[in-house]
PDB file of C-alpha atoms in Angstrom:
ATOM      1  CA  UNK C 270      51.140 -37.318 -65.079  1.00 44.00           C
ATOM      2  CA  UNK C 271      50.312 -33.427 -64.737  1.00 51.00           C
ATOM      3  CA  UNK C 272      48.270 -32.393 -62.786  1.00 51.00           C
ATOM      4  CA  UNK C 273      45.409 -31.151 -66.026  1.00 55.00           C
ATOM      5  CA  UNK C 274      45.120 -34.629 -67.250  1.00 52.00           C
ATOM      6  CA  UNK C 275      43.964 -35.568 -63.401  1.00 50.00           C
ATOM      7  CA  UNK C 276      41.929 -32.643 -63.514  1.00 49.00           C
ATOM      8  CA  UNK C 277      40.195 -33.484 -66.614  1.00 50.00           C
ATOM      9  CA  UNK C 278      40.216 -37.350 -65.918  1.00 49.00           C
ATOM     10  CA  UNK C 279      38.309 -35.912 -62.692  1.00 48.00           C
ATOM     11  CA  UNK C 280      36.169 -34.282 -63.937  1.00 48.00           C
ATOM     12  CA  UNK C 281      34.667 -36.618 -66.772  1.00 48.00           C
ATOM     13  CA  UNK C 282      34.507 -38.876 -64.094  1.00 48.00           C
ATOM     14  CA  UNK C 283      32.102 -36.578 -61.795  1.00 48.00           C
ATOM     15  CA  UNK C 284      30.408 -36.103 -65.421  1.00 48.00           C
ATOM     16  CA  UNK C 285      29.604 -39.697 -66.087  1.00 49.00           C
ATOM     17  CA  UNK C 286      28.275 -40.107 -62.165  1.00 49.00           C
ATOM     18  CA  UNK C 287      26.109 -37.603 -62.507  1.00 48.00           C
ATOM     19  CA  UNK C 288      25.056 -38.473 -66.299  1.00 53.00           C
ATOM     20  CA  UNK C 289      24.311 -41.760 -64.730  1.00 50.00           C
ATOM     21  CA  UNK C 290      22.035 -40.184 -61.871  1.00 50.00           C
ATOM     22  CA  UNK C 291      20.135 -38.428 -64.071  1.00 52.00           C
ATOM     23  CA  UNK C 292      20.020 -41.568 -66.310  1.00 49.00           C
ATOM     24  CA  UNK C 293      18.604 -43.681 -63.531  1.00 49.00           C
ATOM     25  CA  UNK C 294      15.998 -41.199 -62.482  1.00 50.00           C
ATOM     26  CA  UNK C 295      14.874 -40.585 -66.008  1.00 50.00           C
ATOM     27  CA  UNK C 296      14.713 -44.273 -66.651  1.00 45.00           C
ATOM     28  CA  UNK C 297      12.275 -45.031 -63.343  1.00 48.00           C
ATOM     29  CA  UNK C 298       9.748 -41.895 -63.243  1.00 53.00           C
ATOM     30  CA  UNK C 299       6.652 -42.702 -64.943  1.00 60.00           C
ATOM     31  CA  UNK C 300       8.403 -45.655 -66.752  1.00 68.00           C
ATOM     32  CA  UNK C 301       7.096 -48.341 -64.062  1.00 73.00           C
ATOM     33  CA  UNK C 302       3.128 -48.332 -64.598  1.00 78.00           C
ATOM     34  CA  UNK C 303       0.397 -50.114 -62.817  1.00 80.00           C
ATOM     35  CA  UNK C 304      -1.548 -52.613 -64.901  1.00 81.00           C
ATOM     36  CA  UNK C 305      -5.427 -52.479 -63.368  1.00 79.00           C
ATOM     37  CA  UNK C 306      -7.393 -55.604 -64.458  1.00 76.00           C
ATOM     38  CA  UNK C 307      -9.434 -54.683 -67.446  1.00 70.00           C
ATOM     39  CA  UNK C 308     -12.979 -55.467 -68.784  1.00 68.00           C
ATOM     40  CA  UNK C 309     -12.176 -57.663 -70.829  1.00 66.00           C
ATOM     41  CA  UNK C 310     -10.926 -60.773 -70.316  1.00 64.00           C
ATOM     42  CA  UNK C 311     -10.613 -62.508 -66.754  1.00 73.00           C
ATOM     43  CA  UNK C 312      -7.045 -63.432 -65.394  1.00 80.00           C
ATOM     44  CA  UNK C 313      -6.466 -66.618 -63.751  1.00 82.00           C
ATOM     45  CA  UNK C 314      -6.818 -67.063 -60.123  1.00 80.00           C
ATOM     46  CA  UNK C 315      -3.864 -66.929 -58.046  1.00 79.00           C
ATOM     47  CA  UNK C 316      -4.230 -70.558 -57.169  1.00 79.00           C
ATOM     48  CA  UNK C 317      -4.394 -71.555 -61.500  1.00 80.00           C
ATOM     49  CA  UNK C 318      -0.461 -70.364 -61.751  1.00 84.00           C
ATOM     50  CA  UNK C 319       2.679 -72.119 -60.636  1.00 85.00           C
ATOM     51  CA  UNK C 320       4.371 -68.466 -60.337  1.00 83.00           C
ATOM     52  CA  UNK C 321       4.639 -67.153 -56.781  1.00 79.00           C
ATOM     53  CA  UNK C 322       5.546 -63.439 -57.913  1.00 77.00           C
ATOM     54  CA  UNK C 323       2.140 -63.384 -59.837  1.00 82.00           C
ATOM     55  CA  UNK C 324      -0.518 -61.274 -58.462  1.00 74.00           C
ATOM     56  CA  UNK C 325      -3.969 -61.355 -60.275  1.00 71.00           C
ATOM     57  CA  UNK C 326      -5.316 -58.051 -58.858  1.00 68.00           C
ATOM     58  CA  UNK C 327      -2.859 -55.734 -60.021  1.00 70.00           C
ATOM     59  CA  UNK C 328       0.677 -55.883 -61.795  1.00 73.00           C
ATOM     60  CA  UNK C 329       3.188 -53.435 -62.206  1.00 74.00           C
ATOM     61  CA  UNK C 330       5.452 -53.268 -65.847  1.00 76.00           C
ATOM     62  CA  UNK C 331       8.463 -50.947 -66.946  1.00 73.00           C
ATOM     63  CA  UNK C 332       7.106 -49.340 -69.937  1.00 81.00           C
ATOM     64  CA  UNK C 333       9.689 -47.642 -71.544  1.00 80.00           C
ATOM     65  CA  UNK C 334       9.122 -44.243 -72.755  1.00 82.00           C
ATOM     66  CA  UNK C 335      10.878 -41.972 -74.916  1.00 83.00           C
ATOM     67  CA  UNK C 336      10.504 -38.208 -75.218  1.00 87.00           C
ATOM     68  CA  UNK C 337      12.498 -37.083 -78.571  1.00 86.00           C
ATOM     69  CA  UNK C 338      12.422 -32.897 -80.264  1.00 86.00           C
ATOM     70  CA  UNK C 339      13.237 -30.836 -82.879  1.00 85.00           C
ATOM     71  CA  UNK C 340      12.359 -27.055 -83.915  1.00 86.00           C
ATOM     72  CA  UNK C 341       8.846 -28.061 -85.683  1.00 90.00           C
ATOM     73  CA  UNK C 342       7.919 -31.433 -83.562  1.00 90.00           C
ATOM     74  CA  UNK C 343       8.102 -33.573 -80.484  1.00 91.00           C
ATOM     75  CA  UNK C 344       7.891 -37.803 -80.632  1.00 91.00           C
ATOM     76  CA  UNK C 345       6.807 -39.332 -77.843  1.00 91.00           C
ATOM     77  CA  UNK C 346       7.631 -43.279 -77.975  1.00 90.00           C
ATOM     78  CA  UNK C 347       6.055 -46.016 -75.463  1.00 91.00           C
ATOM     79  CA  UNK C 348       6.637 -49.374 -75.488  1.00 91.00           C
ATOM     80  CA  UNK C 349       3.273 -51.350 -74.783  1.00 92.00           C
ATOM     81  CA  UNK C 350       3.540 -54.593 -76.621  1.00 93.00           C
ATOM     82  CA  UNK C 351       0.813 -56.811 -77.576  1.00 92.00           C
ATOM     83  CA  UNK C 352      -2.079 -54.355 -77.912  1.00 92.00           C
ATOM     84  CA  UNK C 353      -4.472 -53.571 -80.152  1.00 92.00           C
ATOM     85  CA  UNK C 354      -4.691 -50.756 -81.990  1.00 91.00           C
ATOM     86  CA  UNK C 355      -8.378 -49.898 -80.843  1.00 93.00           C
ATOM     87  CA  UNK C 356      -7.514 -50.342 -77.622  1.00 93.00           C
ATOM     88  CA  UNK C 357      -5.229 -47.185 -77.712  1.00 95.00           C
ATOM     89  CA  UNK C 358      -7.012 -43.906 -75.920  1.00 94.00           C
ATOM     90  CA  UNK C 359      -5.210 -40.693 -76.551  1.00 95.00           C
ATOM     91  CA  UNK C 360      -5.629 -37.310 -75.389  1.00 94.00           C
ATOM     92  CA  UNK C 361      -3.219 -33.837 -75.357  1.00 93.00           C
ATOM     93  CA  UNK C 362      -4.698 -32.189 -72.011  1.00 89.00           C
ATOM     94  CA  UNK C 363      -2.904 -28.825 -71.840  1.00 83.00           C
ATOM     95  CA  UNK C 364       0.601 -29.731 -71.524  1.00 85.00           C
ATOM     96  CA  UNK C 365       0.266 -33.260 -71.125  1.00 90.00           C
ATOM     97  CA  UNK C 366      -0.235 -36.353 -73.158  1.00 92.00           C
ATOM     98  CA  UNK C 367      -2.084 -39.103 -71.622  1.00 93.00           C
ATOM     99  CA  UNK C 368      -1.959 -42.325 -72.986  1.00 93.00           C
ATOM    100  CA  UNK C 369      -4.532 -45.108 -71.236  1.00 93.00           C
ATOM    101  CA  UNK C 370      -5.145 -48.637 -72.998  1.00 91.00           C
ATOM    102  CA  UNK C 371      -6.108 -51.944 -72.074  1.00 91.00           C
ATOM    103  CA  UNK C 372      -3.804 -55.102 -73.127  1.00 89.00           C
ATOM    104  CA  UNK C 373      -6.332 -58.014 -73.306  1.00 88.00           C
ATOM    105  CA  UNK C 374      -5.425 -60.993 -71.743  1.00 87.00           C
ATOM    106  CA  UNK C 375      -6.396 -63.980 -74.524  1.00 84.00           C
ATOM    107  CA  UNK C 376      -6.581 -67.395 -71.973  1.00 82.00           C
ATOM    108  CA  UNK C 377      -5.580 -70.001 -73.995  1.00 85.00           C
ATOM    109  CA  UNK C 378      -7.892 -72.699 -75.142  1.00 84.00           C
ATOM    110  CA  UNK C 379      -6.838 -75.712 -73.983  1.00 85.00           C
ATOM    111  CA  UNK C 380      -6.390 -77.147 -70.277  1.00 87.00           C
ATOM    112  CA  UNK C 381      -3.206 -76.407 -69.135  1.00 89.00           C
ATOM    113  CA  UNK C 382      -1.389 -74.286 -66.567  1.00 90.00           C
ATOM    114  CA  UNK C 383       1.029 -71.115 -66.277  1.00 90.00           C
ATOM    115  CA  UNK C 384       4.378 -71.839 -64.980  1.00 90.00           C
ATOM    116  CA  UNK C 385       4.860 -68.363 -65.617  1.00 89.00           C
ATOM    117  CA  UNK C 386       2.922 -65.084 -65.587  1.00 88.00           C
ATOM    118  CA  UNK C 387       5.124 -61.884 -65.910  1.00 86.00           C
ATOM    119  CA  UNK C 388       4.045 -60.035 -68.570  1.00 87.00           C
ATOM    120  CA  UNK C 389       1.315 -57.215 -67.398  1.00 86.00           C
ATOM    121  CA  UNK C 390      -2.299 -57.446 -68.891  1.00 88.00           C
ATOM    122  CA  UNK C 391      -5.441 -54.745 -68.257  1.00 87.00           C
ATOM    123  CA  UNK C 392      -5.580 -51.447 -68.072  1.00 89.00           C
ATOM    124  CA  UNK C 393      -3.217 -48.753 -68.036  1.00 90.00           C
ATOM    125  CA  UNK C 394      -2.241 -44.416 -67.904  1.00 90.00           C
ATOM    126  CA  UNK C 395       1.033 -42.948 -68.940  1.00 90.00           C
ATOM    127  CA  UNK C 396       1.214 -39.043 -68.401  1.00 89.00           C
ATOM    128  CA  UNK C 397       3.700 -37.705 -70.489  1.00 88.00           C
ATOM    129  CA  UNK C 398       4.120 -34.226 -69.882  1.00 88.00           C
ATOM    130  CA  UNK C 399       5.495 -32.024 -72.731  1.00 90.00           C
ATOM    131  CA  UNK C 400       7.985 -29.662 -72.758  1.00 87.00           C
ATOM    132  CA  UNK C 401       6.431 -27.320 -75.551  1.00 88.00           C
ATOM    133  CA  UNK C 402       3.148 -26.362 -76.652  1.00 90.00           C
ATOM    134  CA  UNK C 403       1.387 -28.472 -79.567  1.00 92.00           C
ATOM    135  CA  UNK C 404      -1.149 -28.582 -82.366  1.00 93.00           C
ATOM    136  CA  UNK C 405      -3.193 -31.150 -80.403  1.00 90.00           C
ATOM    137  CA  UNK C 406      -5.681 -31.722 -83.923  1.00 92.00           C
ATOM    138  CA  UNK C 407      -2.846 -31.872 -86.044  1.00 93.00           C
ATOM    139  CA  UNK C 408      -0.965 -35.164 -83.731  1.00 93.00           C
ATOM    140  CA  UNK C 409      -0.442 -38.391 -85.515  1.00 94.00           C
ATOM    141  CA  UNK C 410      -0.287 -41.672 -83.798  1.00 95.00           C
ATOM    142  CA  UNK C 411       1.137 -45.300 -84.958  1.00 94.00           C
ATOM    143  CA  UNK C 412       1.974 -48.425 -83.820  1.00 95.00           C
ATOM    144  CA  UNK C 413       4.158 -50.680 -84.864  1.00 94.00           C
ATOM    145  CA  UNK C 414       6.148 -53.426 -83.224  1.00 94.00           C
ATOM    146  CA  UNK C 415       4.633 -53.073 -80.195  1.00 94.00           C
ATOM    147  CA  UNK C 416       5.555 -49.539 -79.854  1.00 93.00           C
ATOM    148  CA  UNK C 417       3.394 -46.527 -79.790  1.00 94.00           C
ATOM    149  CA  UNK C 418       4.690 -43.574 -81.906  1.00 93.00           C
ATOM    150  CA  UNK C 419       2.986 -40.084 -81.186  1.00 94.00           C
ATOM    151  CA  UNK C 420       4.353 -36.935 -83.231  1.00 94.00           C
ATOM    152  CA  UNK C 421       3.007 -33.539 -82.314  1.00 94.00           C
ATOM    153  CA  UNK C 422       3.709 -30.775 -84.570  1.00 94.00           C
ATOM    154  CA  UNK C 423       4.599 -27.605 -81.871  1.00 92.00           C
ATOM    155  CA  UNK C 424       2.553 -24.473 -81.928  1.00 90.00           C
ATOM    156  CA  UNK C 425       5.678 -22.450 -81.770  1.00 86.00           C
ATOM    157  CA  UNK C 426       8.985 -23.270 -83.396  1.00 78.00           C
ATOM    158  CA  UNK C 427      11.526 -23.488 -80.988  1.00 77.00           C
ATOM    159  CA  UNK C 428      14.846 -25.331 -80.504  1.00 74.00           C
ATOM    160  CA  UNK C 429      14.977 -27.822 -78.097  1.00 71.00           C
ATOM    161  CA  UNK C 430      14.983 -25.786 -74.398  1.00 67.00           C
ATOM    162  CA  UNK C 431      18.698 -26.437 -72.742  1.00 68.00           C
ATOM    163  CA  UNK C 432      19.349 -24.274 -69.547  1.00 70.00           C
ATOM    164  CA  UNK C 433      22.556 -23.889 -68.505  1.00 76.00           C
ATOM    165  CA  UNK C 434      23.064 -23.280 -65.006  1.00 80.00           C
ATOM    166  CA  UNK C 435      26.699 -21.755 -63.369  1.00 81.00           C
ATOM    167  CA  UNK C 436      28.009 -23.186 -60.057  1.00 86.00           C
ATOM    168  CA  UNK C 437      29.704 -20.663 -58.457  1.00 79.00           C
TER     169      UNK C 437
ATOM    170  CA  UNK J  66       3.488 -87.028 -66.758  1.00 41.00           C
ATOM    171  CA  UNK J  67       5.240 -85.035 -63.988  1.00 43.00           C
ATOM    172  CA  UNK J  68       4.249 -82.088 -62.765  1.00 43.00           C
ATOM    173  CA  UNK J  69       7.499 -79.914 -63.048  1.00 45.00           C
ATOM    174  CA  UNK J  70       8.018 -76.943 -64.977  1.00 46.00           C
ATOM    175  CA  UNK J  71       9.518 -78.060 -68.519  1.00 50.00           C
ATOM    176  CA  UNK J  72      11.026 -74.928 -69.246  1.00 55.00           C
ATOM    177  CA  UNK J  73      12.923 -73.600 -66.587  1.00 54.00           C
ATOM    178  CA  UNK J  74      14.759 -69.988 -66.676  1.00 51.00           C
ATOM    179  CA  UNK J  75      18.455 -71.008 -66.576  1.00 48.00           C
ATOM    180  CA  UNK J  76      20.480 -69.140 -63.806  1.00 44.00           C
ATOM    181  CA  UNK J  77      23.248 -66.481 -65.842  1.00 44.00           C
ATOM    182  CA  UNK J  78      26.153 -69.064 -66.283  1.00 45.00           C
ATOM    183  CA  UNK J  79      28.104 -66.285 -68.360  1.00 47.00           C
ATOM    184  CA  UNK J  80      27.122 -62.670 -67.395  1.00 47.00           C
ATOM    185  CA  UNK J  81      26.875 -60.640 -70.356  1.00 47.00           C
ATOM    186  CA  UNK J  82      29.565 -57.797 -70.176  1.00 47.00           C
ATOM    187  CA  UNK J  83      28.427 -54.195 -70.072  1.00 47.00           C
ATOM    188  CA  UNK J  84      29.076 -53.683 -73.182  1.00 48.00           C
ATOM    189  CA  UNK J  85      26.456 -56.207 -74.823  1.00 64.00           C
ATOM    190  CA  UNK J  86      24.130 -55.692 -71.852  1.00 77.00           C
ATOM    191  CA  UNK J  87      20.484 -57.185 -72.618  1.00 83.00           C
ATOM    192  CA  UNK J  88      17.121 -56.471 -70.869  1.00 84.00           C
ATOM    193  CA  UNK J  89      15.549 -59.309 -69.659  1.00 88.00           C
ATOM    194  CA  UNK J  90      12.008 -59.600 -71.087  1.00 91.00           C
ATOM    195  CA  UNK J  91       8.897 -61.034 -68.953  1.00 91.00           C
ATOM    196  CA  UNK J  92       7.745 -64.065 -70.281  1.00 93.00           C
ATOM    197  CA  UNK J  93       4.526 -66.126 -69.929  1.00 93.00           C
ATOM    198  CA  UNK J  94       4.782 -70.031 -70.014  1.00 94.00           C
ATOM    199  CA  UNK J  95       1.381 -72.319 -70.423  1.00 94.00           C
ATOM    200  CA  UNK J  96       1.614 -75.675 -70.447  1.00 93.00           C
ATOM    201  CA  UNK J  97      -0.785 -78.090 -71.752  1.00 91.00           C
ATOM    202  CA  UNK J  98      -1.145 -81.697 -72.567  1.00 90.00           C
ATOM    203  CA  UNK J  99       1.184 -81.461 -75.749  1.00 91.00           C
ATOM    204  CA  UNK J 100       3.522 -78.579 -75.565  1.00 92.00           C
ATOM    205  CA  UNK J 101       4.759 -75.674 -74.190  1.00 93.00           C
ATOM    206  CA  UNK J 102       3.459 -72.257 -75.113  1.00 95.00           C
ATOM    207  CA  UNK J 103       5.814 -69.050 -74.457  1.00 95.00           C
ATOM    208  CA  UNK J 104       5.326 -65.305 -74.802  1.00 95.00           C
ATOM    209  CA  UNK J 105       7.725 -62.722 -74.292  1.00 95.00           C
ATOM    210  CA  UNK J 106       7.345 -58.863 -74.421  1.00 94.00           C
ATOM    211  CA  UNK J 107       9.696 -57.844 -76.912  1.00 94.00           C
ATOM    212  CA  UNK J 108       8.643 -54.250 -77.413  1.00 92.00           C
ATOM    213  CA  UNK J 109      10.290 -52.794 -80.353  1.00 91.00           C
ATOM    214  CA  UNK J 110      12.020 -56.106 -82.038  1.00 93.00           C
ATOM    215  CA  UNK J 111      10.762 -56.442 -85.847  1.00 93.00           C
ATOM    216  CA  UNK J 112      11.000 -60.017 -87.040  1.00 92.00           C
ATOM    217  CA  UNK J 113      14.128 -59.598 -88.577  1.00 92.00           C
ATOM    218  CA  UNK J 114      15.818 -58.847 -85.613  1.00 92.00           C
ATOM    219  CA  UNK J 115      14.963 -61.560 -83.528  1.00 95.00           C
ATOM    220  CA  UNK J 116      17.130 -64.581 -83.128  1.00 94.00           C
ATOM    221  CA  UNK J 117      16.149 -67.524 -82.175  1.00 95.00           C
ATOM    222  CA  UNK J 118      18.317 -70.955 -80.959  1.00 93.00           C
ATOM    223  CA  UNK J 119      18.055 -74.146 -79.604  1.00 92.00           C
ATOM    224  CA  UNK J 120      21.198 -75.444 -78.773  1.00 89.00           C
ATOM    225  CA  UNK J 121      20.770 -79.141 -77.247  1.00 85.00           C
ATOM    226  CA  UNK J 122      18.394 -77.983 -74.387  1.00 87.00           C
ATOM    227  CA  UNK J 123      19.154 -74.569 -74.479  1.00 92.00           C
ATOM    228  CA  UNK J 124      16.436 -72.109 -75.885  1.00 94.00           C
ATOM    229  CA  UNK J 125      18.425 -68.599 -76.253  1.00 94.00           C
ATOM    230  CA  UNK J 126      15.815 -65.866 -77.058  1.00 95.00           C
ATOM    231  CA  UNK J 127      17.770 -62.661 -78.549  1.00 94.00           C
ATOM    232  CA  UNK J 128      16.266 -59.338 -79.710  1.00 94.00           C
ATOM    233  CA  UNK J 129      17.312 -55.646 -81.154  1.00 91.00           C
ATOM    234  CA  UNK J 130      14.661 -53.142 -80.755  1.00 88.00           C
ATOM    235  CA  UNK J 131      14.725 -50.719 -83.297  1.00 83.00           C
ATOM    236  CA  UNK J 132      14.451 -47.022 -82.864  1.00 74.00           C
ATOM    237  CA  UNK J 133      12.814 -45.574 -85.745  1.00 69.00           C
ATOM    238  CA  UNK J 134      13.556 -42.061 -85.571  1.00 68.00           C
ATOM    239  CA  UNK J 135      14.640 -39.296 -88.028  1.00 64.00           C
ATOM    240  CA  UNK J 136      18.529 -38.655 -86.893  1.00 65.00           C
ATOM    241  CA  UNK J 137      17.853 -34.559 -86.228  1.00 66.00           C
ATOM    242  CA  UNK J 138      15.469 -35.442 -83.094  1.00 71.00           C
ATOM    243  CA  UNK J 139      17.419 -35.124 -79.885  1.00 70.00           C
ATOM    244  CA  UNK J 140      16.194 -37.234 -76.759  1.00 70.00           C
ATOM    245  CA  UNK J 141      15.016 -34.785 -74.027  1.00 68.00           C
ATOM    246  CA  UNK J 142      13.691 -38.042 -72.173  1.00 68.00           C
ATOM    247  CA  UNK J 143      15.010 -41.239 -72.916  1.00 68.00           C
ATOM    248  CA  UNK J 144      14.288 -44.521 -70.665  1.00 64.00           C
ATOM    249  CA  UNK J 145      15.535 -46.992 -73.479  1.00 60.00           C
ATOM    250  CA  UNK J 146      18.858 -47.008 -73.489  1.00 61.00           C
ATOM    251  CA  UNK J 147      19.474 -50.978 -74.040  1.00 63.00           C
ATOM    252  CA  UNK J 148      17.838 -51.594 -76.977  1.00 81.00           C
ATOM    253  CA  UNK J 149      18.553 -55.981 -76.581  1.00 89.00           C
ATOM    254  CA  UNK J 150      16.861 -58.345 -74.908  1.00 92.00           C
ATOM    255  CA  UNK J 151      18.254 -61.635 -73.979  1.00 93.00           C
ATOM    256  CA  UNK J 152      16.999 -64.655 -72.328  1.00 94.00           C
ATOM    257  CA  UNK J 153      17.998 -68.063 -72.065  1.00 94.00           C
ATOM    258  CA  UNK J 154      15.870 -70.902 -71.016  1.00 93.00           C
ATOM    259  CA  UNK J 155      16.992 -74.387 -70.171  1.00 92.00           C
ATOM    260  CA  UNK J 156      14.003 -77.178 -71.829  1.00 90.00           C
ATOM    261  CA  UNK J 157      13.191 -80.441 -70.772  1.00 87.00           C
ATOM    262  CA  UNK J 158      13.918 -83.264 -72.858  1.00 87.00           C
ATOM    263  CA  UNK J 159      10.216 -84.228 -73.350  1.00 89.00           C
ATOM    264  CA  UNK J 160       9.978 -81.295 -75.977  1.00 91.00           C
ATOM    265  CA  UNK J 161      10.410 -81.847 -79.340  1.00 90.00           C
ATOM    266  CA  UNK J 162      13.011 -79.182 -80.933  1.00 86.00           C
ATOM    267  CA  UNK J 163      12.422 -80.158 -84.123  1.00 88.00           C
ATOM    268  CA  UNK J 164       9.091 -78.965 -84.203  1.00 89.00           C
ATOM    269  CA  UNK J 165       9.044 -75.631 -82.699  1.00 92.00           C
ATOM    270  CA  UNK J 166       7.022 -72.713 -84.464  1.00 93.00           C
ATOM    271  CA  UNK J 167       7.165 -69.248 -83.514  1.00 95.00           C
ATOM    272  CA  UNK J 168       5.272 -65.926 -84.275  1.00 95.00           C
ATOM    273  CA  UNK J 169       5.665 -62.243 -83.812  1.00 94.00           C
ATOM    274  CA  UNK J 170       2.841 -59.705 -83.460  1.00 94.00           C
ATOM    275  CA  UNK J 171       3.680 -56.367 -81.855  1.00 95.00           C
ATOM    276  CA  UNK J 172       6.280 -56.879 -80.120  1.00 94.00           C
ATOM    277  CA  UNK J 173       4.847 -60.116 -78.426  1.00 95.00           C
ATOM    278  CA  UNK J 174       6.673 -63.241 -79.544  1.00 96.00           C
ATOM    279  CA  UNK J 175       4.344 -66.486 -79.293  1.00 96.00           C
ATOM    280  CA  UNK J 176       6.481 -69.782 -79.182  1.00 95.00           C
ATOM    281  CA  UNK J 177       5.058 -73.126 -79.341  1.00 95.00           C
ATOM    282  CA  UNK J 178       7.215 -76.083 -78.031  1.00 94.00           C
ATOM    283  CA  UNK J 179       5.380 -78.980 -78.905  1.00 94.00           C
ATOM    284  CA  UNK J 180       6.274 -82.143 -76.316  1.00 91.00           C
ATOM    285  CA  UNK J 181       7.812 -85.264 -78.259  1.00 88.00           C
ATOM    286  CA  UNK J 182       4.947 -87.939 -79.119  1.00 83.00           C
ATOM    287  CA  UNK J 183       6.390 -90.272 -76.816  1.00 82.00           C
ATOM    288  CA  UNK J 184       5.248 -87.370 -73.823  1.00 79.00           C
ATOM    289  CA  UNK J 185       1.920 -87.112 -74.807  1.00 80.00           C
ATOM    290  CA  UNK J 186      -0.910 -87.950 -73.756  1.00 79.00           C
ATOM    291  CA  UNK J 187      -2.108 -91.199 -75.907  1.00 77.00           C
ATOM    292  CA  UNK J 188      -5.655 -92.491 -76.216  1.00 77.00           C
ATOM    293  CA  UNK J 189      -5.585 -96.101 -77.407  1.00 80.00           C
ATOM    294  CA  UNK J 190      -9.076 -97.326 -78.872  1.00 82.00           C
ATOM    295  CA  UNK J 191     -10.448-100.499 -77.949  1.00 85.00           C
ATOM    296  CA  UNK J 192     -11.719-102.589 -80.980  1.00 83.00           C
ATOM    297  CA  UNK J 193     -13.374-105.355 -81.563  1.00 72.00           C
TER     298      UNK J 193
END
């Protein structure tokens, strides 16, 4: 083996641990969000559910969030399933977005009991800050699938921002 | 009719390998007098890519989120990187399989495990 090829196998290594770094810190800031209880719709008490981990004054929920440009656009994705649309408050605050919503918790209607409660119900916030400026009147929203879809056509047309940075 | 759970989350007998790596989705479980009702977040799964099975006692719950985006966007922030879910639950014998009904509405799936006559509840009338 020469010496390049255990330079190179090196170095993709370091790039794929650091990839993965930046990976795991992208996937955990802002994705886990606290669940408030909401106005609508009570929760059971703690003593009405079988599940120890489930705590009726607050829960806490990965929502997955995706941040996606091009030259004319940005799409911001988050996953928030079981909403309704209504429910949805949106607002572009100078460089942010800020997404707040309440999932309704629905009891059900017979007697029964929960064995388990994990999924997160009430209130919510996601600040998703944006890394160009946008035509705030001119953003579209969806959702479908339990995903929220916002496009936001940008002010200025601009490639996606890289920075490249030399280590001496 | 005892008071255990009837659908219990079965422990990972075969770990999936990294390459078909799942999330695991929460799940709410009610149970009433004559079933079993489950819900599980399945953010981004249309109906045609969920798969459901029951195997003997074995509920498998299997989903593919779908992306939805033009190809030219590039990801500046991405946090969903496994786009499956996978869970696998083990049911209790007093459920009837046959009879099982599910629904999807955004990204919640609602499954209703209905226990076998001979588990519920049974008012007899008194005549005469």
């Amino acid at each position: 083996m020469k010496l390049d090829d255990v330079r190179h196998g090196f170095s993709s290594l370091w790039d794929s641990v650091a990839d993965g770094w930046q990976r795991l810190r992208d996937g955990t800031v802002g994705a886990l969000t606290r669940f408030r209880p909401g106005e609508h719709g009570a929760m059971p008490a703690k003593g009405e559910v079988d599940d120890t981990f489930y705590w009726p004054a607050q829960t806490w929920s990965l929502l997955g969030g995706d941040l996606f440009e091009d030259a004319h656009r940005l799409v911001v994705r988050i996953e928030v399933p079981g909403m309704d649309k209504a429910d949805f408050d949106i607002e572009v605050r100078d460089n942010v977005l800020v997404v707040q919503g309440e999932k309704r918790f629905e009891g059900e209607s017979t007697e029964g009991r929960y064995r388990l409660l994990q999924c997160a119900y009430g209130s919510f916030r996601r600040v998703v800050p944006l890394p160009a400026g946008v035509l705030s009147d001119q953003a579209k929203a969806s959702y479908r699938n339990g995903v929220l879809r916002v496009e936001l056509p940008k002010a200025v047309e601009s490639e996606p921002r890289k920075i490249a940075i030399a280590v001496d | 009719m005892n008071d255990t759970t009837a659908v219990a989350t079965k422990t990972a007998s075969a770990a999936p390998t990294p390459a078909e790596s799942a999330l695991l989705p929460p799940v709410d479980v009610f149970e009433d007098a004559t079933g079993i009702t489950l819900y599980a977040d399945l953010p981004g799964v249309p109906k045609d890519k969920l798969h459901l099975e029951i195997d003997a006692d074995t509920l498998t719950i299997e989903g593919e989120a779908q992306l939805d985006l033009p190809g030219d966007l590039e990801a500046s922030h991405a946090e969903i990187t496994v786009p499956r879910y996978r869970r696998v639950f083990t049911l209790s014998r007093e459920l009837d399989t046959e009879k099982v009904s599910a629904e999807m509405h955004q990204g919640v799936l609602k499954l209703r495990l209905p226990k076998a006559a001979h588990a519920q509840p049974r008012k007899i009338e008194v005549r005469g």
